[in-house]
XYZ file of C-alpha atoms in Angstrom:
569
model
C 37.892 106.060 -38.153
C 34.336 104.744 -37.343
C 33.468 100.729 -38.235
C 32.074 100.503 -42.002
C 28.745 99.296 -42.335
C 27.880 95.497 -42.462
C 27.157 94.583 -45.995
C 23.392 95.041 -46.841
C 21.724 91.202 -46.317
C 20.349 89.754 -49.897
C 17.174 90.788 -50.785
C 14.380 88.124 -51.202
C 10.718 88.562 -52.403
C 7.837 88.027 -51.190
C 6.691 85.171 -52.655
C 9.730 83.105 -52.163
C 9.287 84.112 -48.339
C 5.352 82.550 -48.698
C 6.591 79.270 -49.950
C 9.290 78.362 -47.447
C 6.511 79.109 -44.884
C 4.139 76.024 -47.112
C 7.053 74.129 -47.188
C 7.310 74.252 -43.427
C 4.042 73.784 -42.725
C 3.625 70.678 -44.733
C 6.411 68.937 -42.694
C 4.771 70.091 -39.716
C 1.983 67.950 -40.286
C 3.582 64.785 -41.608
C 5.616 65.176 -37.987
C 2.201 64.766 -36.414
C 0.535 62.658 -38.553
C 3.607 59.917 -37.932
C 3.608 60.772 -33.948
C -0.363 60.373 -33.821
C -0.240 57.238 -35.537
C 2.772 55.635 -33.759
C 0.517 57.168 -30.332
C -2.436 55.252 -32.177
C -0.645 51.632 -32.679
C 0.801 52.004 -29.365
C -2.947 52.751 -27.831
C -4.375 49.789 -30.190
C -1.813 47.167 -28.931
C -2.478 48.359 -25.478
C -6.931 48.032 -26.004
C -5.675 44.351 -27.980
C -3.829 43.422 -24.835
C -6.442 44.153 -22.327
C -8.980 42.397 -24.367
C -6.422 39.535 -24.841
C -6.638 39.399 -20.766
C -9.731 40.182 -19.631
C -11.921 38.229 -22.364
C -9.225 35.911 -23.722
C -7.301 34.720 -20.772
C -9.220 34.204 -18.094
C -6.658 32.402 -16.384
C -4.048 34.379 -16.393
C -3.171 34.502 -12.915
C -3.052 30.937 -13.315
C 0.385 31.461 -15.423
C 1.583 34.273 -12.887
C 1.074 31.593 -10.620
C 2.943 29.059 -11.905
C 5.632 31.373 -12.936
C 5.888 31.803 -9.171
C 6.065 28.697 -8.092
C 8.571 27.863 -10.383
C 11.229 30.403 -9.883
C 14.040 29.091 -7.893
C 12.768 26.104 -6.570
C 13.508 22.050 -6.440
C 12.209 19.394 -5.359
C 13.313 17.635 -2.493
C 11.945 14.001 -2.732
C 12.248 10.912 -5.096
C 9.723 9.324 -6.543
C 8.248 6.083 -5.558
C 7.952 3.435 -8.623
C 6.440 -0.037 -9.323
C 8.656 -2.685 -11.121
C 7.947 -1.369 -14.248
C 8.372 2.227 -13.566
C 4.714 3.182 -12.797
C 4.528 6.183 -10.266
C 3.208 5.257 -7.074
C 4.114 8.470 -5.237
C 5.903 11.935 -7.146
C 5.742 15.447 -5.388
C 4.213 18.409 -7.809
C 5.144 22.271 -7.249
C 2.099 24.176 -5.166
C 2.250 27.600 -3.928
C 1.488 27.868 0.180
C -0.088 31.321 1.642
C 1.556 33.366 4.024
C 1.132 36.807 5.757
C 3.267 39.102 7.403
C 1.121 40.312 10.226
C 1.963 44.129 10.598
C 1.639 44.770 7.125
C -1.921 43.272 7.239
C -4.560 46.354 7.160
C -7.487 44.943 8.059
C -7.773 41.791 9.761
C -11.343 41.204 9.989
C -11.689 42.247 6.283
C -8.665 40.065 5.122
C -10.505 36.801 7.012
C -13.885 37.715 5.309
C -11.901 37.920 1.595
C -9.855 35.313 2.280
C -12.586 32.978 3.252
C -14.576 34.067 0.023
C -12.361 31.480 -1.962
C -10.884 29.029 0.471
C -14.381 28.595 2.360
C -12.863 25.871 4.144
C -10.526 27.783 6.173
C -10.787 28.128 9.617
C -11.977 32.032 10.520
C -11.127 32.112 14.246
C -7.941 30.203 13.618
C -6.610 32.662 10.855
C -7.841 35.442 12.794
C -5.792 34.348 15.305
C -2.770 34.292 13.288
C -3.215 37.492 11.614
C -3.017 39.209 15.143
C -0.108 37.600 15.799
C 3.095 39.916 16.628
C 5.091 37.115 14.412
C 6.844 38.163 11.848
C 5.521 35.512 9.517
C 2.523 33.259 9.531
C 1.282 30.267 7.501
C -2.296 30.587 6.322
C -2.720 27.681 4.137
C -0.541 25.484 2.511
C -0.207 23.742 -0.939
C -2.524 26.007 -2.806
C -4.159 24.803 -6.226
C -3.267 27.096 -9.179
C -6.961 28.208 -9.179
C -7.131 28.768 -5.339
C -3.585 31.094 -6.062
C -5.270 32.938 -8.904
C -8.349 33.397 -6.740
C -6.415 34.792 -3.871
C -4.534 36.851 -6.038
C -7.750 38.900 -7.714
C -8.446 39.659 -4.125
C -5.326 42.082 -4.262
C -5.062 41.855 -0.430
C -2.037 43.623 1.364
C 0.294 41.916 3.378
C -0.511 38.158 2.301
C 2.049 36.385 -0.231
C 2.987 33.465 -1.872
C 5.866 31.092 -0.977
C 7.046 28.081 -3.422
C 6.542 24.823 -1.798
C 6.000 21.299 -3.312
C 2.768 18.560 -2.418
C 2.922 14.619 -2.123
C 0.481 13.283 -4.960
C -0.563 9.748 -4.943
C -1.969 8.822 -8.434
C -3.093 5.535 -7.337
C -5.448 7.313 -4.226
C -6.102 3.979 -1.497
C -4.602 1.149 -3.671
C -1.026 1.129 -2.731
C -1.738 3.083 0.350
C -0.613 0.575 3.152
C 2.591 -0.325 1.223
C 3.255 3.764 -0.145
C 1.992 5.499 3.325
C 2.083 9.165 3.492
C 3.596 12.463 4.479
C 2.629 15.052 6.689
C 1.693 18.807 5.482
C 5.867 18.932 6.090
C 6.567 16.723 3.542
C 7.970 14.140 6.230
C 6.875 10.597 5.519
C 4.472 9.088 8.614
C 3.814 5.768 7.477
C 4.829 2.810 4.753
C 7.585 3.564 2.578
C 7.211 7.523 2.728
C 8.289 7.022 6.460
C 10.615 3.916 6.095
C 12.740 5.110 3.106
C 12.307 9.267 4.131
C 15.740 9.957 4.432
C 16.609 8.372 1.230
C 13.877 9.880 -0.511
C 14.510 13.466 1.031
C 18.190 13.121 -0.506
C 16.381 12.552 -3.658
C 19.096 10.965 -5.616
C 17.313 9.168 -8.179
C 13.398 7.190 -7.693
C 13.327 4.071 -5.725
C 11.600 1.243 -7.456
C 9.624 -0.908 -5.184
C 8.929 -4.698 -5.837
C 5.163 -3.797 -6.588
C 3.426 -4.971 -9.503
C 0.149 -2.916 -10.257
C -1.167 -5.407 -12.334
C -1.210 -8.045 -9.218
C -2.388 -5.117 -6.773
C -5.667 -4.341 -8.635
C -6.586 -7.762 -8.798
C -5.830 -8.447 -5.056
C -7.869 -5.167 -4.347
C -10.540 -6.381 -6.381
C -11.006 -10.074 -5.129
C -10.575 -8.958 -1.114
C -13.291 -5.911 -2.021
C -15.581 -9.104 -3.874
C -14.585 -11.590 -0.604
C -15.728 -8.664 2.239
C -19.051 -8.249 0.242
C -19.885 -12.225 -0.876
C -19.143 -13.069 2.962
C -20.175 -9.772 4.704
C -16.515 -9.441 6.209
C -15.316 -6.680 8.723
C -12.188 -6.476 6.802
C -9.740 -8.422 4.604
C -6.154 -8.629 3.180
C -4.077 -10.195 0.975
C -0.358 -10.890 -0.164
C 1.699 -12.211 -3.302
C 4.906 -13.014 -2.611
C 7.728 -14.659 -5.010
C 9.169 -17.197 -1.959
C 12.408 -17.614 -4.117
C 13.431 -13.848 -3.874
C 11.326 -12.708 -0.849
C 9.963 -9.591 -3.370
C 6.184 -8.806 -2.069
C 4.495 -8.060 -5.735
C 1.582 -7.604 -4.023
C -0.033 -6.370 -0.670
C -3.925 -4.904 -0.018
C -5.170 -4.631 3.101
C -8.732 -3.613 3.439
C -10.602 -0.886 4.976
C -7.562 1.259 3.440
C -7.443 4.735 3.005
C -6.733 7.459 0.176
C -2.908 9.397 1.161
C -4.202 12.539 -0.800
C -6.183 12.900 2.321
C -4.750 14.363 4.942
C -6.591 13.433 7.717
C -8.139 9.608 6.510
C -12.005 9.773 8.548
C -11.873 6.238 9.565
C -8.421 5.304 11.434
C -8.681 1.762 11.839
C -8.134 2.164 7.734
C -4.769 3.019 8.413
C -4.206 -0.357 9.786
C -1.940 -2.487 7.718
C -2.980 -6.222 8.719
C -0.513 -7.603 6.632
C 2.299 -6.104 8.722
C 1.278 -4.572 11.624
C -1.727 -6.814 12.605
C -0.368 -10.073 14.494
C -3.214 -13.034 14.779
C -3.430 -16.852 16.263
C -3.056 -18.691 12.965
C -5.591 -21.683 13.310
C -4.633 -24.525 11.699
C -2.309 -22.961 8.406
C 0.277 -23.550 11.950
C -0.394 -27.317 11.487
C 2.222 -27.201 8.073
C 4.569 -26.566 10.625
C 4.191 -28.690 12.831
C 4.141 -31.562 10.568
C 7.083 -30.068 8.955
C 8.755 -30.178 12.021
C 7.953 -33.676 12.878
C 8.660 -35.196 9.641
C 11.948 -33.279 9.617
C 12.872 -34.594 12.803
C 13.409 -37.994 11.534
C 11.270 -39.659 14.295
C 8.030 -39.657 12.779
C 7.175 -40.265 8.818
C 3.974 -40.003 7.112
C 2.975 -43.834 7.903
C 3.164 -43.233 11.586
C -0.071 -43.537 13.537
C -1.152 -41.451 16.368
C -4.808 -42.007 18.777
C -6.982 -39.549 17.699
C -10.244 -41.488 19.196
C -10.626 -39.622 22.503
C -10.498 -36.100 23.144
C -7.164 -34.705 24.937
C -7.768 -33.828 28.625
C -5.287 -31.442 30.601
C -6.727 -29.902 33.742
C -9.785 -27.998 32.938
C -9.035 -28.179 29.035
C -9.912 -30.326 26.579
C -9.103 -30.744 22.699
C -11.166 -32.052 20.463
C -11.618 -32.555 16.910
C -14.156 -30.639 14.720
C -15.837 -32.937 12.539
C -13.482 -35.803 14.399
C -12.854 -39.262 12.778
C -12.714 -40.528 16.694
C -9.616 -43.353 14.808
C -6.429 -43.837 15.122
C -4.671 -41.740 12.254
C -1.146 -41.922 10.461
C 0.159 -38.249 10.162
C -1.012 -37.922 6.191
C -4.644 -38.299 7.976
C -4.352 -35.933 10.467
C -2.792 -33.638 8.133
C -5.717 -33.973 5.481
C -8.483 -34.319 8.229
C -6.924 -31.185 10.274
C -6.967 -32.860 13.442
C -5.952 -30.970 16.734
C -5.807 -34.272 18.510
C -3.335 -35.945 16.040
C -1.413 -32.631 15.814
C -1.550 -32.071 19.759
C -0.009 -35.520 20.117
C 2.624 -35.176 17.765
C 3.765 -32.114 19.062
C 4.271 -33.764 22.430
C 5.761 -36.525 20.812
C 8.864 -33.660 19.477
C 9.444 -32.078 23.096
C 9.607 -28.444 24.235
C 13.099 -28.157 22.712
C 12.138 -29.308 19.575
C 8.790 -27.499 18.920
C 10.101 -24.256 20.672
C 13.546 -24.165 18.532
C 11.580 -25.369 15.207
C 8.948 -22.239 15.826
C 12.181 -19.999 16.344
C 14.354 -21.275 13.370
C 11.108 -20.700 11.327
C 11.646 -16.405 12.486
C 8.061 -16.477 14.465
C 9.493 -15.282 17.806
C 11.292 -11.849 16.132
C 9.376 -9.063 14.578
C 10.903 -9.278 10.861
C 13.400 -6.939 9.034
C 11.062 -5.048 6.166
C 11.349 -1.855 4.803
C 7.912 -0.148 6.015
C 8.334 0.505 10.088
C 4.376 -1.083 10.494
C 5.903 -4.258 11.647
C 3.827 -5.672 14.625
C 6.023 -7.873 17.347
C 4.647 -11.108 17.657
C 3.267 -12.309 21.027
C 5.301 -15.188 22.348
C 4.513 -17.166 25.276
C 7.251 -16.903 28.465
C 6.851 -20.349 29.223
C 5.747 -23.401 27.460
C 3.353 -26.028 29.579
C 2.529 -29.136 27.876
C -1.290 -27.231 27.506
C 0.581 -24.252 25.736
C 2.349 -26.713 22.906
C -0.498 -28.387 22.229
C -2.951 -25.334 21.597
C 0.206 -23.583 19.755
C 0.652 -27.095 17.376
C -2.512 -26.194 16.234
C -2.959 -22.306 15.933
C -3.251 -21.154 19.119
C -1.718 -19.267 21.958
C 1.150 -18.206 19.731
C 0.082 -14.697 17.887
C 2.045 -13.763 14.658
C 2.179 -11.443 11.363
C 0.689 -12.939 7.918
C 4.080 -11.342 6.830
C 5.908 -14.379 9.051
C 3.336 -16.968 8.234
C 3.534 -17.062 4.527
C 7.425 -16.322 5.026
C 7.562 -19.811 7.512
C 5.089 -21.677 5.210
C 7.145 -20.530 2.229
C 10.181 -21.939 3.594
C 8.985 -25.780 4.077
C 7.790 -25.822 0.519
C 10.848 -24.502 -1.001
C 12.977 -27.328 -2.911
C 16.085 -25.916 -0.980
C 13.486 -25.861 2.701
C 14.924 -22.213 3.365
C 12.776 -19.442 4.602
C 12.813 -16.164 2.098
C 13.376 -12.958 3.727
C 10.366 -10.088 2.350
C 11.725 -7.320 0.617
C 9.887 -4.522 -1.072
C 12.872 -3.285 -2.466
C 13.564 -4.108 -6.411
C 17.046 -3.561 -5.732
C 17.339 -6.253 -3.121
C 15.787 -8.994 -5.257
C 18.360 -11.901 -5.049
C 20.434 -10.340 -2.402
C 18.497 -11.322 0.378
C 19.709 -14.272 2.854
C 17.697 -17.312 2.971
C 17.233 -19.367 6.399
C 17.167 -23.302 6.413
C 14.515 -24.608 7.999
C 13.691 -28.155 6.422
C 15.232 -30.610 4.228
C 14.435 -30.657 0.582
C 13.386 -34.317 1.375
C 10.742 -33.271 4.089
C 9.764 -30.016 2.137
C 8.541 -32.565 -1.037
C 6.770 -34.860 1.331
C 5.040 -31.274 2.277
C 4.226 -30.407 -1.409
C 2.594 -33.833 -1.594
C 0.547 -33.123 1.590
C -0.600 -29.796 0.863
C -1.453 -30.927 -3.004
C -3.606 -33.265 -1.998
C -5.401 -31.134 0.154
C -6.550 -28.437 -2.113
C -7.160 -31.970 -3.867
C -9.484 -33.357 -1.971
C -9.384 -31.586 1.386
C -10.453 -28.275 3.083
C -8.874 -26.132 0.150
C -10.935 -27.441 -2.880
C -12.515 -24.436 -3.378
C -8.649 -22.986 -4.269
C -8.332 -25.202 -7.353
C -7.387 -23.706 -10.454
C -7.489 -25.444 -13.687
C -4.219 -26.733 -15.181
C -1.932 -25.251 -12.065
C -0.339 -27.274 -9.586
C -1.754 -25.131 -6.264
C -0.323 -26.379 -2.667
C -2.518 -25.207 0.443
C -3.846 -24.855 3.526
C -6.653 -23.130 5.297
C -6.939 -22.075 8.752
C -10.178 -21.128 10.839
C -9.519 -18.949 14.688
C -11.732 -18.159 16.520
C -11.515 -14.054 17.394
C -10.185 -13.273 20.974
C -12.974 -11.585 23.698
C -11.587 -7.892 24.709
C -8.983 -8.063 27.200
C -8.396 -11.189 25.944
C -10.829 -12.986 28.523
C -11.780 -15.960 25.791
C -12.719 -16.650 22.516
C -16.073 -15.931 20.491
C -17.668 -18.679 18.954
C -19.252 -16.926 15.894
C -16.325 -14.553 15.538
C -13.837 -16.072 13.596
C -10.771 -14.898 11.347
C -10.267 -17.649 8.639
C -7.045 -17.374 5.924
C -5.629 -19.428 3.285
C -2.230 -19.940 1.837
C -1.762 -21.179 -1.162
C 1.542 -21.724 -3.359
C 1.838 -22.724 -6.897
C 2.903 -23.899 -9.513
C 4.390 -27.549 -9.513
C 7.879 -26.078 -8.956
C 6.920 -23.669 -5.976
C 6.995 -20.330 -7.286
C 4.531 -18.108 -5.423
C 2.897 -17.682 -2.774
C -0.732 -15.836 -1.637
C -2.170 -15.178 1.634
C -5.796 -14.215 2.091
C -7.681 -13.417 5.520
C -10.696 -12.228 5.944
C -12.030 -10.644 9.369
C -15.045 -12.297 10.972
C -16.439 -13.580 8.081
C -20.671 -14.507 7.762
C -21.915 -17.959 6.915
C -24.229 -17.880 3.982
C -27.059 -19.820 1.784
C -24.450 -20.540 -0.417
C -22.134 -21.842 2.116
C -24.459 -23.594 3.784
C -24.149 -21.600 6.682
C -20.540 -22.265 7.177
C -17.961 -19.503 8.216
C -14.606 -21.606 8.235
C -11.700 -20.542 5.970
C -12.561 -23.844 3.505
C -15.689 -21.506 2.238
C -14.336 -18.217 2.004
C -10.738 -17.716 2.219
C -9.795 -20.388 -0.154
C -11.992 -19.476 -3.136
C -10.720 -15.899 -2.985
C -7.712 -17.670 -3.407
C -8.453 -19.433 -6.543
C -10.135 -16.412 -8.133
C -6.640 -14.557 -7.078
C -4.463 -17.091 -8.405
C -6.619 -17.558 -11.658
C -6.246 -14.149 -12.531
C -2.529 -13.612 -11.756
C -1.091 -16.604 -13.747
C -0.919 -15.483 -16.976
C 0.552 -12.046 -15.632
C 3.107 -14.027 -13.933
C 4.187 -15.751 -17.197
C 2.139 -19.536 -16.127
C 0.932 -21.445 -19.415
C -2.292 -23.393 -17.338
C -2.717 -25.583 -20.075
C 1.139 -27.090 -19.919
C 1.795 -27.765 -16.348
C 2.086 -31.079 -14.768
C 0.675 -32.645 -12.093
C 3.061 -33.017 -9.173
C 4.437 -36.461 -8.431
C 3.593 -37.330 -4.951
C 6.457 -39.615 -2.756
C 5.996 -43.484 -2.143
C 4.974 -42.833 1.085
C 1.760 -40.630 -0.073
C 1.164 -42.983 -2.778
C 0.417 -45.680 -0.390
C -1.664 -43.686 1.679
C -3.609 -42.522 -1.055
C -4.083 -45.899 -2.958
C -5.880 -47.558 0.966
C -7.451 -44.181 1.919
C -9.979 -41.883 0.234
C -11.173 -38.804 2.109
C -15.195 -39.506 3.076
């Protein structure tokens, strides 16, 4: 029996066939209305963002820049810090430039782009590099965020970026002796940077240094005033707190700036302080009347013949300015006389003078924490002629880092000679060396007040503060050493205050001019000792000195005498 047929389907009319179509239609378009606007917010944000780049942001390769330095990387060295936590050195991230050579398209065109925003790279020397069958060349290294973003408009193939970190120095040239520098590796080559690099590569933490800024701009400033007032070669200075051994202070000029890489004058990178080792002149006399009071056989009452000059072979000493007398040893202390020094010397022996000079740490090249530590010269054997020209500043060549640690040490209370540190964490651990009595180190005091007083270091007086000194005039060695020059001369001044000794400052100055104002003078009396007092003027109230409220100090019985029968003329 055949299928029946399917039912018969419902009928609809026209007009309801009509509107479904409408109905259709109108959802059509609200479809496309929503997609064209969504395509039309999209388009809008992309215009706003393009805009937002091109007109807004200029530098916005500046921020893919950093955001490429950054990624992934730390860095590897401490920070250097003053006392009071100012930065002296801190590393920043940079980006450095490489190139892998064989995916370099054009070399000659990559040189030319390249050199269109790092003009001072060198062409044939990149060149060079780019044809290189390495693997993987430097180009340049420690990039500015501007130089990246410049390098990165150029859209050249086959040159990238790699994360790497510079040595900044905020302070440029004024702690640059004492700080040093690093090399384009990030290895430290001189001062601290090189003495300390290990610890500072481990970078556990910043190292705070025994510096005080405060004192270093001022010593900067007055060595800078000195060289120009007395047309000097060079100049340098040093504060040092002789009960600690901290260095709060050290300039030594020309310097140089250690954002530089490659300082144009290289006699700036000379530390005179430290590495520089000079005949003394006559700031050697404190010692060796330190060394003869100490010894017990000569006080301040006994007399020596300084009438005649001192004949040995084809030398002669003489006095300058010479009172041609017989002097005790206050006078030949206060009148700086080679004859009366010469004499008592050779009075003390070789053993004596020799072992006093060692005990006071002239002979070894001293323990500090930057590696520019110059040896001194020491004679091999010791003549009668070689005493007497090293009693008073010659023939024995020695740092101003050993001189105002020796001349510390017989002004001391306790006579002990302070070992430098520049290390903040070393203050009051370091060992102290005996050298005088505290009896012979106040008859010192006495001698050295009274001759900022009245003698060659007037011109170091400051107001209201107990100041002990001493200057000292050499004449400069010929080259090779064939001599001395008369009107070449390298003239210092020590000077330690207050009443209770406290500080100490060394100033030299390198071949200083004679002037109307000096009356043609050169010797350390006219130049080195006022820098002094302008130094030690300025650095008083820093230090915590009230001017007005210190007393003057009490000179011994002995000094008394010789003061109350003898004026200087």
């Amino acid at each position: 029996m055949p299928d029946p047929l399917p039912p018969p389907l419902p009928h609809r009319s026209l007009k309801s066939n009509f509107i479904s179509l409408g109905q259709a239609l109108t959802t059509a378009r609200r479809r496309m209305f929503v997609i064209a606007g969504v395509f039309g917010l999209c388009f809008l944000a992309v215009v706003l963002r393009l805009g937002d780049v091109a007109l807004l942001q200029e530098g916005s390769e500046l921020c893919l820049a950093a955001r490429d330095r950054a990624r992934d990387f730390q860095l590897g060295r401490g920070d250097l810090l003053d006392r009071h936590g100012q930065i002296l050195a801190t590393s920043i991230l940079t980006s450095s430039l490489y190139a892998t050579p064989k995916m370099v398209l054009d070399n000659q065109e990559t040189v030319k782009k390249l050199r269109q925003v790092l003009p001072d790279i060198n062409a044939a020397r990149l060149l060079k590099r780019l044809k290189s069958a390495k693997g993987f060349v430097w180009l340049e290294r420690h990039l500015t965020p501007r130089q990246q973003a410049d390098v990165l408009r150029l859209g050249v193939p086959g040159v990238s970026f790699m994360p790497d970190q510079r040595r900044v120095y905020p302070l440029g040239a004024l702690t640059s002796h004492v700080v040093g520098m690093v090399d384009i590796d990030d290895q430290g080559i001189s001062g601290l940077e090189k003495g300390l690099n290990s610890r500072l590569q481990d970078n556990k933490g910043a190292v705070h240094t025994t510096l005080d800024l405060r004192l270093q701009h001022i010593l900067h400033d007055e060595i800078q005033k000195g060289m120009q007032e007395f047309s000097a070669r060079g100049g340098s200075a040093m504060v040092m707190d002789i009960r600690t051994g901290a260095v709060l202070a050290m300039v030594s000029l020309p310097d140089f700036d250690p954002n530089r890489r490659a300082p144009r004058n290289r006699q700036a990178l000379f530390n005179c302080n430290t590495s520089g080792v000079y005949e003394m002149g006559s700031t050697m006399k404190v010692l060796t009347i330190a060394m003869a009071l100490d010894s017990g056989r000569v006080t301040i009452d006994s007399k020596f013949d300084a009438s005649k000059p001192i004949k040995i072979g084809r030398f002669t000493v003489t006095d300058y300015r010479g009172k041609n007398r017989v002097m005790d040893v206050a006078e030949i202390f206060m009148y700086s006389s080679n004859i009366g020094t010469a004499k008592l010397a050779l009075k003390m022996g070789e053993q004596a003078h020799v072992g006093f000079l060692k005990k006071s740490g002239l002979f070894t090249q001293p323990a500090f924490e930057i590696p520019e530590v110059g040896a001194p010269i020491v004679p091999k054997k010791w003549p009668e002629i070689r005493r007497i020209t090293v009693s008073y500043g010659y023939g024995l060549a020695v740092s101003p880092l050993q001189i105002i640690c020796a001349i510390s040490g017989v002004l001391r209370d306790d006579g002990a000679v302070p070992q430098p540190t520049l290390l903040l964490e070393k203050v009051g651990t370091q060992p102290v060396f005996p050298l005088v009595s505290p009896h012979t180190a106040k008859h010192m005091r006495a001698l050295m007040r009274r001759m900022v007083e009245e003698g060659t270091g007037r011109k170091a007086k400051v107001p209201g503060i107990v100041v002990y000194g001493k200057s000292g005039t050499a004449n400069a060695r010929r080259a090779r050493g064939r001599g001395y020059q008369k009107k070449d001369v390298n003239t210092a001044f020590v000077g330690v205050f207050p009443e209770v000794p406290r500080y100490a400052v060394y100033v030299r100055l390198d071949n200083p001019k004679g002037s109307k104002a000096t009356f043609n003078f050169n010797a350390a009396g006219w130049n080195a000792a006022p820098v002094t007092g302008r130094i030690i003027q300025r650095i008083v109230t820093i230090l915590g000195l009230e001017p007005d409220h210190v007393e003057q100090e009490k000179e011994g019985p002995l000094v008394k005498r010789w003061l109350a029968k003898q004026r200087l003329s």
